[in-house]
Structure formats: C-alpha cells, structure tokens
Amino acid sequence: MTDMTPSKAYAFLLIPGFSTLGFSCALDALSLANHHPSRRKFYRWRLLSETGAPVEAYNGVKVAADSALTPLERGETLIICAGENAGQSSSKTVLSWLRREARRGGDLGALSSGTYILALAGLIAGKRVTTHWEYKIALAEMLPDVIMEDTIFSVDGRIFTSAGGAASLDMMLHRLRDDYGPDLATWVADQMVYTVPRLHSDAQRASLQSRPEVRNPKLLMAMRVMENNIEDPLTPDEIADVVGLSTRQLERLFAKYLSISPKRNYLRIRLEKGRNLLRQTDLSVTDVCVACGFKSLSHFSKSYRANYGIPPGLEASDGKVLWSDKSAKT
C-alpha cells in the first residue's frame, strides 16, 4: 500500500428493486477506506441508473443517481445492484449498454440477483458465479450454462458476484485486500465491527451439520440424497439402501430427529423447490411440476394446495417474477 498507487474507480448500477443492505455494505467499505488515517483517497465512485432518475429499492427507499448510463472510464469497475424482479427491470437499453461497456475490459460485479442481469447480457456463460440462495434454483433452471456456486461470493477472472446482503461486505473486503493489501482491509473491517470476515468459499446458510436436529450422519446423508434427487425422486427403499439402512430404520431415524416420515420430508423439499420456481420464474405450472419430480399435474396441485393453502396457479399469478423469459429474449 504505497502513496503512489492511484485511486480506483467504481460505478454502481442501481436496478429497481435492488437490496439496500447489499448496496450499503459494498459502498460503505469503499467510503470507510477513504477515512483511513493515512488520509489517502483510495476509491472514488458514482451511482448510475438507466435514465439518471432516482431508483427505488425493494423496501421503498429511493436513492439518487449521479447520472444516466454514460461510458465507463478505462479501468473503472462496474457493480450491478439488484434484488426483486431483476429480469423485468432490465431493459434492452440496460443490457445493450452492459455488453458495450464489457468490451472495455474492466471488472464486472453483481450483488444478489444482479448475477442474472449479467447472464441476460451474455457476459457470464461458463463462469463460476453465485447469487442469493433464494434465487439460485431459478437461475440454474433458466440458465444452465452458468456454473452456480453455493458460496457467499465468487470470483472468476474479471467477474465477481455476491449473494448480496452482508456477503457484499465480505466480497468488498476481499477486493480491498487485493487492491491495497491486508492492512487496509483489516482496518475497514474493524471500523465496521466485523471481526471475522468470511472467505469466498463459505456457504451462504448454516450447513446441515450445524443444525442440532440433523447431526446424525445417516440422517444427514439421507437428506442430501433427497436434495440431490428432486427431478427424479427415489423411493424410500432406494434412499435407505444408499445410506446403508433398512427402510424401517430410516423411518425411525426421521421420526426420532424430525418427527416426520422420510416420504413427507422428501415431499416438503420438492414442494419448496416448486414454490421458489413459481415465485421467481415465469415457468408454467406444468414445467414446475416436471422439475419437481411429480408424475401428474393433479398430484402436484393437490399436494401444493395441502401444504401452502393455495393452488400453484395462484402462486404463479400472484408471486413476483424474478427471472423472466421475456427479459432473456431481449
């Protein structure tokens, strides 16, 4: 970290419905760096929106932009800040601008569902990326050429993506460390009372092993088998065989630790995936039914209504679409 190192420029593109937490964590990391006792101006930044008008976040807070979509400076890093309805909020103008600016060769970042916008622009095919865990299934379903990682942030060449929320801070501390060394990153973390910054390889949610009710290794293995076989579900007998138990032993294990049968737990996992897809994509109910391993639409609809109190068709029409096929075709 020498005084001769020039300041680094960032541009934050605010997409309607963006997460204020993720955006604030990322921006404050840069801002605090500039308050370092060395009195150096390590970073400068600007806020962009499609038209230059203020942008409303998911919680109703409006943030003023410095300008509309102007060309990026040479070496300027772009971070896309998004949240709900990312696909519908990404116009042809935004996507065309992203493709054009990407050719300048600067680093491209995304917070939360901003990853999807990079994908819509065709900028992350074959790249390892991450997004908020709630959106991961929808992104993987809609964009199979993107390599999804269940981590708090991911770096692949000049592409860096974050799960959003507090994970944005972890990602920015990583960038501060790369830019100016560990001393500055540690100082910023201390200022934010963030005593143990996480690594990019850390998972977004508490692992199954950390949950008291599933610390039994056989139960843990059975649940992983279920989560990894949703589109083509296994029978209870097949699951028991994989984990090295009899079907009766497997049933007793689930009853003891989870107070539920293996079959019912499996159904719950498949319905959760279905609910996420209905809320976050514009896939048809039939397509979601198939993706969740149901052999008939009537069985899926009946199970869905029994579990959530409404039919899947109503969930799809009332829910907000995060990933949109219409956007993908722009």
mmCIF file of C-alpha atoms in Angstrom, residues 21-310:
data_model
loop_
_atom_site.group_PDB
_atom_site.id
_atom_site.type_symbol
_atom_site.label_atom_id
_atom_site.label_comp_id
_atom_site.label_asym_id
_atom_site.label_seq_id
_atom_site.Cartn_x
_atom_site.Cartn_y
_atom_site.Cartn_z
ATOM 1 C CA LEU A 21 -28.348 -3.756 2.580
ATOM 2 C CA GLY A 22 -26.102 -5.250 -0.087
ATOM 3 C CA PHE A 23 -25.568 -1.879 -1.761
ATOM 4 C CA SER A 24 -24.795 -0.095 1.523
ATOM 5 C CA CYS A 25 -22.313 -2.758 2.642
ATOM 6 C CA ALA A 26 -20.423 -2.529 -0.628
ATOM 7 C CA LEU A 27 -20.409 1.267 -0.794
ATOM 8 C CA ASP A 28 -19.515 1.771 2.881
ATOM 9 C CA ALA A 29 -16.453 -0.458 2.518
ATOM 10 C CA LEU A 30 -15.091 1.947 -0.108
ATOM 11 C CA SER A 31 -16.170 5.008 1.848
ATOM 12 C CA LEU A 32 -14.538 3.883 5.078
ATOM 13 C CA ALA A 33 -11.311 3.072 3.240
ATOM 14 C CA ASN A 34 -11.101 6.761 2.349
ATOM 15 C CA HIS A 35 -11.242 7.602 6.082
ATOM 16 C CA HIS A 36 -8.080 5.626 6.797
ATOM 17 C CA PRO A 37 -5.568 7.548 8.998
ATOM 18 C CA SER A 38 -3.216 7.778 6.005
ATOM 19 C CA ARG A 39 -5.708 10.329 4.588
ATOM 20 C CA ARG A 40 -5.413 8.719 1.169
ATOM 21 C CA LYS A 41 -8.301 8.698 -1.237
ATOM 22 C CA PHE A 42 -8.200 5.018 -2.137
ATOM 23 C CA TYR A 43 -11.500 4.958 -4.013
ATOM 24 C CA ARG A 44 -13.931 7.125 -5.903
ATOM 25 C CA TRP A 45 -17.356 6.101 -7.122
ATOM 26 C CA ARG A 46 -20.537 7.157 -8.843
ATOM 27 C CA LEU A 47 -24.108 5.889 -8.962
ATOM 28 C CA LEU A 48 -25.825 5.138 -12.265
ATOM 29 C CA SER A 49 -29.395 4.455 -13.286
ATOM 30 C CA GLU A 50 -30.928 3.808 -16.696
ATOM 31 C CA THR A 51 -32.331 7.325 -17.052
ATOM 32 C CA GLY A 52 -30.407 9.184 -14.365
ATOM 33 C CA ALA A 53 -33.523 9.389 -12.189
ATOM 34 C CA PRO A 54 -33.623 8.171 -8.553
ATOM 35 C CA VAL A 55 -34.069 4.399 -8.187
ATOM 36 C CA GLU A 56 -36.483 2.786 -5.742
ATOM 37 C CA ALA A 57 -35.161 -0.158 -3.732
ATOM 38 C CA TYR A 58 -37.261 -3.176 -2.751
ATOM 39 C CA ASN A 59 -38.134 -1.506 0.575
ATOM 40 C CA GLY A 60 -39.371 1.721 -0.978
ATOM 41 C CA VAL A 61 -36.236 3.784 -0.279
ATOM 42 C CA LYS A 62 -35.233 5.936 -3.247
ATOM 43 C CA VAL A 63 -31.564 6.569 -3.997
ATOM 44 C CA ALA A 64 -30.465 9.425 -6.251
ATOM 45 C CA ALA A 65 -28.211 8.596 -9.202
ATOM 46 C CA ASP A 66 -25.303 10.745 -10.318
ATOM 47 C CA SER A 67 -26.032 10.157 -13.991
ATOM 48 C CA ALA A 68 -27.655 8.008 -16.616
ATOM 49 C CA LEU A 69 -25.803 5.260 -18.491
ATOM 50 C CA THR A 70 -22.635 7.053 -19.516
ATOM 51 C CA PRO A 71 -19.492 5.264 -20.763
ATOM 52 C CA LEU A 72 -17.274 3.759 -18.094
ATOM 53 C CA GLU A 73 -13.785 5.098 -17.565
ATOM 54 C CA ARG A 74 -10.826 2.974 -18.512
ATOM 55 C CA GLY A 75 -10.239 0.564 -15.608
ATOM 56 C CA GLU A 76 -13.481 1.531 -13.841
ATOM 57 C CA THR A 77 -15.173 -1.379 -12.041
ATOM 58 C CA LEU A 78 -18.918 -1.819 -12.509
ATOM 59 C CA ILE A 79 -21.171 -3.391 -9.853
ATOM 60 C CA ILE A 80 -24.797 -4.191 -10.654
ATOM 61 C CA CYS A 81 -27.072 -3.817 -7.621
ATOM 62 C CA ALA A 82 -30.337 -5.714 -7.979
ATOM 63 C CA GLY A 83 -32.953 -7.565 -5.963
ATOM 64 C CA GLU A 84 -36.592 -8.295 -6.744
ATOM 65 C CA ASN A 85 -37.833 -8.503 -10.343
ATOM 66 C CA ALA A 86 -34.348 -8.275 -11.815
ATOM 67 C CA GLY A 87 -35.391 -9.685 -15.177
ATOM 68 C CA GLN A 88 -38.363 -7.402 -15.680
ATOM 69 C CA SER A 89 -36.351 -4.366 -14.570
ATOM 70 C CA SER A 90 -33.587 -4.980 -17.120
ATOM 71 C CA SER A 91 -34.471 -3.220 -20.342
ATOM 72 C CA LYS A 92 -32.890 -3.624 -23.771
ATOM 73 C CA THR A 93 -31.139 -0.322 -23.143
ATOM 74 C CA VAL A 94 -29.500 -1.600 -19.952
ATOM 75 C CA LEU A 95 -28.438 -4.924 -21.480
ATOM 76 C CA SER A 96 -27.033 -3.302 -24.627
ATOM 77 C CA TRP A 97 -25.080 -0.819 -22.509
ATOM 78 C CA LEU A 98 -23.659 -3.661 -20.403
ATOM 79 C CA ARG A 99 -22.486 -5.577 -23.466
ATOM 80 C CA ARG A 100 -20.853 -2.491 -24.906
ATOM 81 C CA GLU A 101 -19.133 -1.490 -21.674
ATOM 82 C CA ALA A 102 -17.943 -5.062 -21.020
ATOM 83 C CA ARG A 103 -15.785 -4.780 -24.113
ATOM 84 C CA ARG A 104 -13.740 -2.106 -22.329
ATOM 85 C CA GLY A 105 -12.200 -4.885 -20.260
ATOM 86 C CA GLY A 106 -12.942 -3.668 -16.748
ATOM 87 C CA ASP A 107 -14.038 -5.840 -13.831
ATOM 88 C CA LEU A 108 -17.763 -6.642 -13.669
ATOM 89 C CA GLY A 109 -19.501 -7.354 -10.366
ATOM 90 C CA ALA A 110 -23.021 -8.141 -9.217
ATOM 91 C CA LEU A 111 -24.866 -8.144 -5.908
ATOM 92 C CA SER A 112 -27.692 -10.624 -5.274
ATOM 93 C CA SER A 113 -29.801 -11.059 -8.450
ATOM 94 C CA GLY A 114 -27.500 -8.732 -10.361
ATOM 95 C CA THR A 115 -25.867 -12.009 -11.406
ATOM 96 C CA TYR A 116 -28.927 -12.748 -13.513
ATOM 97 C CA ILE A 117 -28.608 -9.427 -15.323
ATOM 98 C CA LEU A 118 -25.009 -10.246 -16.232
ATOM 99 C CA ALA A 119 -26.309 -13.560 -17.573
ATOM 100 C CA LEU A 120 -29.039 -11.876 -19.621
ATOM 101 C CA ALA A 121 -26.377 -9.706 -21.221
ATOM 102 C CA GLY A 122 -24.448 -12.869 -22.164
ATOM 103 C CA LEU A 123 -21.424 -11.968 -20.067
ATOM 104 C CA ILE A 124 -21.018 -14.949 -17.722
ATOM 105 C CA ALA A 125 -21.601 -18.091 -19.799
ATOM 106 C CA GLY A 126 -19.389 -20.853 -18.399
ATOM 107 C CA LYS A 127 -18.328 -18.655 -15.481
ATOM 108 C CA ARG A 128 -18.470 -19.637 -11.815
ATOM 109 C CA VAL A 129 -20.879 -17.280 -10.105
ATOM 110 C CA THR A 130 -23.140 -17.033 -7.095
ATOM 111 C CA THR A 131 -26.379 -15.302 -6.161
ATOM 112 C CA HIS A 132 -28.649 -15.204 -3.124
ATOM 113 C CA TRP A 133 -29.608 -18.761 -2.133
ATOM 114 C CA GLU A 134 -33.305 -17.956 -2.570
ATOM 115 C CA TYR A 135 -32.710 -17.210 -6.258
ATOM 116 C CA LYS A 136 -30.188 -19.931 -7.010
ATOM 117 C CA ILE A 137 -32.666 -22.612 -8.126
ATOM 118 C CA ALA A 138 -34.405 -20.242 -10.518
ATOM 119 C CA LEU A 139 -31.133 -19.068 -12.046
ATOM 120 C CA ALA A 140 -29.847 -22.612 -12.516
ATOM 121 C CA GLU A 141 -33.144 -23.657 -14.092
ATOM 122 C CA MET A 142 -33.282 -20.751 -16.531
ATOM 123 C CA LEU A 143 -29.568 -20.511 -17.355
ATOM 124 C CA PRO A 144 -27.944 -23.966 -17.324
ATOM 125 C CA ASP A 145 -24.735 -22.711 -18.969
ATOM 126 C CA VAL A 146 -23.837 -20.735 -15.826
ATOM 127 C CA ILE A 147 -21.893 -22.595 -13.114
ATOM 128 C CA MET A 148 -23.667 -21.845 -9.836
ATOM 129 C CA GLU A 149 -21.763 -21.918 -6.543
ATOM 130 C CA ASP A 150 -23.436 -22.009 -3.142
ATOM 131 C CA THR A 151 -20.955 -19.527 -1.673
ATOM 132 C CA ILE A 152 -21.199 -16.008 -0.239
ATOM 133 C CA PHE A 153 -19.233 -14.593 -3.148
ATOM 134 C CA SER A 154 -17.440 -15.921 -6.183
ATOM 135 C CA VAL A 155 -14.566 -14.661 -8.323
ATOM 136 C CA ASP A 156 -13.840 -15.955 -11.825
ATOM 137 C CA GLY A 157 -11.369 -13.785 -13.711
ATOM 138 C CA ARG A 158 -12.742 -10.275 -14.006
ATOM 139 C CA ILE A 159 -16.235 -11.407 -12.980
ATOM 140 C CA PHE A 160 -17.109 -11.223 -9.285
ATOM 141 C CA THR A 161 -20.541 -11.915 -7.831
ATOM 142 C CA SER A 162 -22.030 -11.858 -4.356
ATOM 143 C CA ALA A 163 -25.058 -13.347 -2.619
ATOM 144 C CA GLY A 164 -25.933 -9.825 -1.513
ATOM 145 C CA GLY A 165 -26.790 -8.674 1.987
ATOM 146 C CA ALA A 166 -23.867 -8.843 4.407
ATOM 147 C CA ALA A 167 -21.989 -11.026 1.912
ATOM 148 C CA SER A 168 -21.405 -7.860 -0.142
ATOM 149 C CA LEU A 169 -19.106 -6.656 2.621
ATOM 150 C CA ASP A 170 -17.093 -9.889 2.554
ATOM 151 C CA MET A 171 -16.654 -9.534 -1.179
ATOM 152 C CA MET A 172 -15.570 -5.896 -0.964
ATOM 153 C CA LEU A 173 -13.095 -6.627 1.835
ATOM 154 C CA HIS A 174 -11.614 -9.267 -0.457
ATOM 155 C CA ARG A 175 -11.248 -6.642 -3.189
ATOM 156 C CA LEU A 176 -9.722 -4.113 -0.776
ATOM 157 C CA ARG A 177 -7.169 -6.728 0.228
ATOM 158 C CA ASP A 178 -6.300 -7.411 -3.419
ATOM 159 C CA ASP A 179 -6.153 -3.692 -4.239
ATOM 160 C CA TYR A 180 -4.098 -2.350 -1.347
ATOM 161 C CA GLY A 181 -3.143 -5.226 0.953
ATOM 162 C CA PRO A 182 -4.488 -6.807 4.157
ATOM 163 C CA ASP A 183 -3.827 -3.827 6.452
ATOM 164 C CA LEU A 184 -6.435 -1.614 4.790
ATOM 165 C CA ALA A 185 -9.000 -4.435 4.593
ATOM 166 C CA THR A 186 -8.495 -5.245 8.283
ATOM 167 C CA TRP A 187 -8.803 -1.589 9.264
ATOM 168 C CA VAL A 188 -12.108 -1.238 7.368
ATOM 169 C CA ALA A 189 -13.441 -4.465 8.893
ATOM 170 C CA ASP A 190 -12.589 -3.157 12.373
ATOM 171 C CA GLN A 191 -14.367 0.123 11.658
ATOM 172 C CA MET A 192 -17.481 -1.847 10.722
ATOM 173 C CA VAL A 193 -17.102 -4.026 13.856
ATOM 174 C CA TYR A 194 -16.850 -7.020 11.543
ATOM 175 C CA THR A 195 -14.385 -9.113 13.463
ATOM 176 C CA VAL A 196 -14.312 -12.300 11.355
ATOM 177 C CA PRO A 197 -14.664 -11.628 7.607
ATOM 178 C CA ARG A 198 -15.660 -14.740 5.693
ATOM 179 C CA LEU A 199 -13.894 -16.427 2.798
ATOM 180 C CA HIS A 200 -15.450 -16.739 -0.663
ATOM 181 C CA SER A 201 -15.744 -20.496 -0.095
ATOM 182 C CA ASP A 202 -18.038 -20.095 2.926
ATOM 183 C CA ALA A 203 -21.597 -21.312 2.419
ATOM 184 C CA GLN A 204 -24.493 -18.859 2.453
ATOM 185 C CA ARG A 205 -26.571 -20.729 5.003
ATOM 186 C CA ALA A 206 -25.795 -22.742 8.091
ATOM 187 C CA SER A 207 -24.830 -26.234 6.995
ATOM 188 C CA LEU A 208 -26.961 -29.229 7.799
ATOM 189 C CA GLN A 209 -24.261 -30.438 10.192
ATOM 190 C CA SER A 210 -24.649 -27.326 12.342
ATOM 191 C CA ARG A 211 -28.333 -27.964 12.971
ATOM 192 C CA PRO A 212 -28.824 -29.988 16.166
ATOM 193 C CA GLU A 213 -31.701 -31.991 14.737
ATOM 194 C CA VAL A 214 -29.695 -33.386 11.826
ATOM 195 C CA ARG A 215 -26.310 -34.168 13.323
ATOM 196 C CA ASN A 216 -26.864 -37.889 12.913
ATOM 197 C CA PRO A 217 -24.621 -38.843 9.939
ATOM 198 C CA LYS A 218 -27.129 -41.277 8.428
ATOM 199 C CA LEU A 219 -29.925 -38.707 8.620
ATOM 200 C CA LEU A 220 -27.663 -36.070 7.114
ATOM 201 C CA MET A 221 -26.772 -38.396 4.250
ATOM 202 C CA ALA A 222 -30.426 -39.226 3.599
ATOM 203 C CA MET A 223 -31.394 -35.551 3.438
ATOM 204 C CA ARG A 224 -28.593 -34.818 0.999
ATOM 205 C CA VAL A 225 -29.716 -37.693 -1.198
ATOM 206 C CA MET A 226 -33.213 -36.175 -1.269
ATOM 207 C CA GLU A 227 -31.964 -32.666 -2.091
ATOM 208 C CA ASN A 228 -29.797 -34.009 -4.924
ATOM 209 C CA ASN A 229 -32.583 -36.077 -6.497
ATOM 210 C CA ILE A 230 -35.594 -33.806 -6.918
ATOM 211 C CA GLU A 231 -36.476 -34.081 -10.603
ATOM 212 C CA ASP A 232 -36.208 -37.894 -10.470
ATOM 213 C CA PRO A 233 -37.101 -38.728 -6.854
ATOM 214 C CA LEU A 234 -36.042 -42.011 -5.300
ATOM 215 C CA THR A 235 -38.263 -44.356 -3.345
ATOM 216 C CA PRO A 236 -37.853 -44.694 0.451
ATOM 217 C CA ASP A 237 -36.385 -48.154 -0.141
ATOM 218 C CA GLU A 238 -33.787 -46.741 -2.548
ATOM 219 C CA ILE A 239 -32.816 -43.951 -0.136
ATOM 220 C CA ALA A 240 -32.459 -46.431 2.712
ATOM 221 C CA ASP A 241 -30.239 -48.613 0.550
ATOM 222 C CA VAL A 242 -27.984 -45.665 -0.365
ATOM 223 C CA VAL A 243 -27.417 -44.710 3.298
ATOM 224 C CA GLY A 244 -26.976 -48.324 4.423
ATOM 225 C CA LEU A 245 -30.162 -48.746 6.477
ATOM 226 C CA SER A 246 -33.335 -50.741 6.246
ATOM 227 C CA THR A 247 -36.457 -48.826 5.296
ATOM 228 C CA ARG A 248 -37.798 -49.294 8.824
ATOM 229 C CA GLN A 249 -34.574 -47.961 10.372
ATOM 230 C CA LEU A 250 -34.736 -44.913 8.110
ATOM 231 C CA GLU A 251 -38.313 -44.222 9.172
ATOM 232 C CA ARG A 252 -37.368 -44.461 12.850
ATOM 233 C CA LEU A 253 -34.442 -42.094 12.292
ATOM 234 C CA PHE A 254 -36.649 -39.397 10.739
ATOM 235 C CA ALA A 255 -39.314 -39.873 13.402
ATOM 236 C CA LYS A 256 -36.760 -39.509 16.225
ATOM 237 C CA TYR A 257 -34.963 -36.388 14.973
ATOM 238 C CA LEU A 258 -37.504 -34.613 12.752
ATOM 239 C CA SER A 259 -40.885 -36.020 13.833
ATOM 240 C CA ILE A 260 -41.735 -36.632 10.195
ATOM 241 C CA SER A 261 -41.621 -39.560 7.800
ATOM 242 C CA PRO A 262 -38.940 -39.751 5.073
ATOM 243 C CA LYS A 263 -41.639 -39.614 2.417
ATOM 244 C CA ARG A 264 -43.219 -36.493 3.882
ATOM 245 C CA ASN A 265 -39.840 -34.771 4.267
ATOM 246 C CA TYR A 266 -38.973 -35.553 0.647
ATOM 247 C CA LEU A 267 -42.295 -34.097 -0.484
ATOM 248 C CA ARG A 268 -41.629 -30.927 1.515
ATOM 249 C CA ILE A 269 -38.228 -30.461 -0.178
ATOM 250 C CA ARG A 270 -39.736 -30.899 -3.642
ATOM 251 C CA LEU A 271 -42.599 -28.513 -2.917
ATOM 252 C CA GLU A 272 -40.173 -25.878 -1.620
ATOM 253 C CA LYS A 273 -38.330 -26.007 -4.931
ATOM 254 C CA GLY A 274 -41.641 -25.707 -6.741
ATOM 255 C CA ARG A 275 -42.639 -22.669 -4.721
ATOM 256 C CA ASN A 276 -39.326 -20.952 -5.445
ATOM 257 C CA LEU A 277 -39.655 -21.611 -9.178
ATOM 258 C CA LEU A 278 -43.252 -20.349 -9.268
ATOM 259 C CA ARG A 279 -42.333 -17.179 -7.412
ATOM 260 C CA GLN A 280 -39.075 -16.419 -9.173
ATOM 261 C CA THR A 281 -39.588 -17.520 -12.782
ATOM 262 C CA ASP A 282 -42.303 -17.409 -15.412
ATOM 263 C CA LEU A 283 -42.117 -21.178 -15.942
ATOM 264 C CA SER A 284 -45.542 -22.730 -16.396
ATOM 265 C CA VAL A 285 -47.097 -24.779 -13.612
ATOM 266 C CA THR A 286 -46.640 -27.847 -15.817
ATOM 267 C CA ASP A 287 -42.915 -27.165 -16.240
ATOM 268 C CA VAL A 288 -42.512 -26.673 -12.488
ATOM 269 C CA CYS A 289 -44.425 -29.886 -11.868
ATOM 270 C CA VAL A 290 -41.922 -31.798 -14.011
ATOM 271 C CA ALA A 291 -38.899 -30.026 -12.487
ATOM 272 C CA CYS A 292 -40.023 -31.145 -9.025
ATOM 273 C CA GLY A 293 -40.479 -34.795 -9.979
ATOM 274 C CA PHE A 294 -44.284 -35.059 -9.988
ATOM 275 C CA LYS A 295 -45.755 -37.526 -12.452
ATOM 276 C CA SER A 296 -49.093 -35.740 -12.768
ATOM 277 C CA LEU A 297 -50.240 -32.138 -12.585
ATOM 278 C CA SER A 298 -53.207 -33.099 -10.408
ATOM 279 C CA HIS A 299 -50.920 -34.698 -7.795
ATOM 280 C CA PHE A 300 -48.667 -31.625 -7.780
ATOM 281 C CA SER A 301 -51.617 -29.233 -7.459
ATOM 282 C CA LYS A 302 -53.247 -31.256 -4.696
ATOM 283 C CA SER A 303 -50.006 -31.551 -2.716
ATOM 284 C CA TYR A 304 -49.203 -27.870 -3.204
ATOM 285 C CA ARG A 305 -52.617 -26.725 -2.004
ATOM 286 C CA ALA A 306 -52.434 -29.034 1.022
ATOM 287 C CA ASN A 307 -49.034 -27.650 2.004
ATOM 288 C CA TYR A 308 -49.416 -23.916 1.222
ATOM 289 C CA GLY A 309 -53.185 -23.358 1.232
ATOM 290 C CA ILE A 310 -53.385 -22.110 -2.372
#
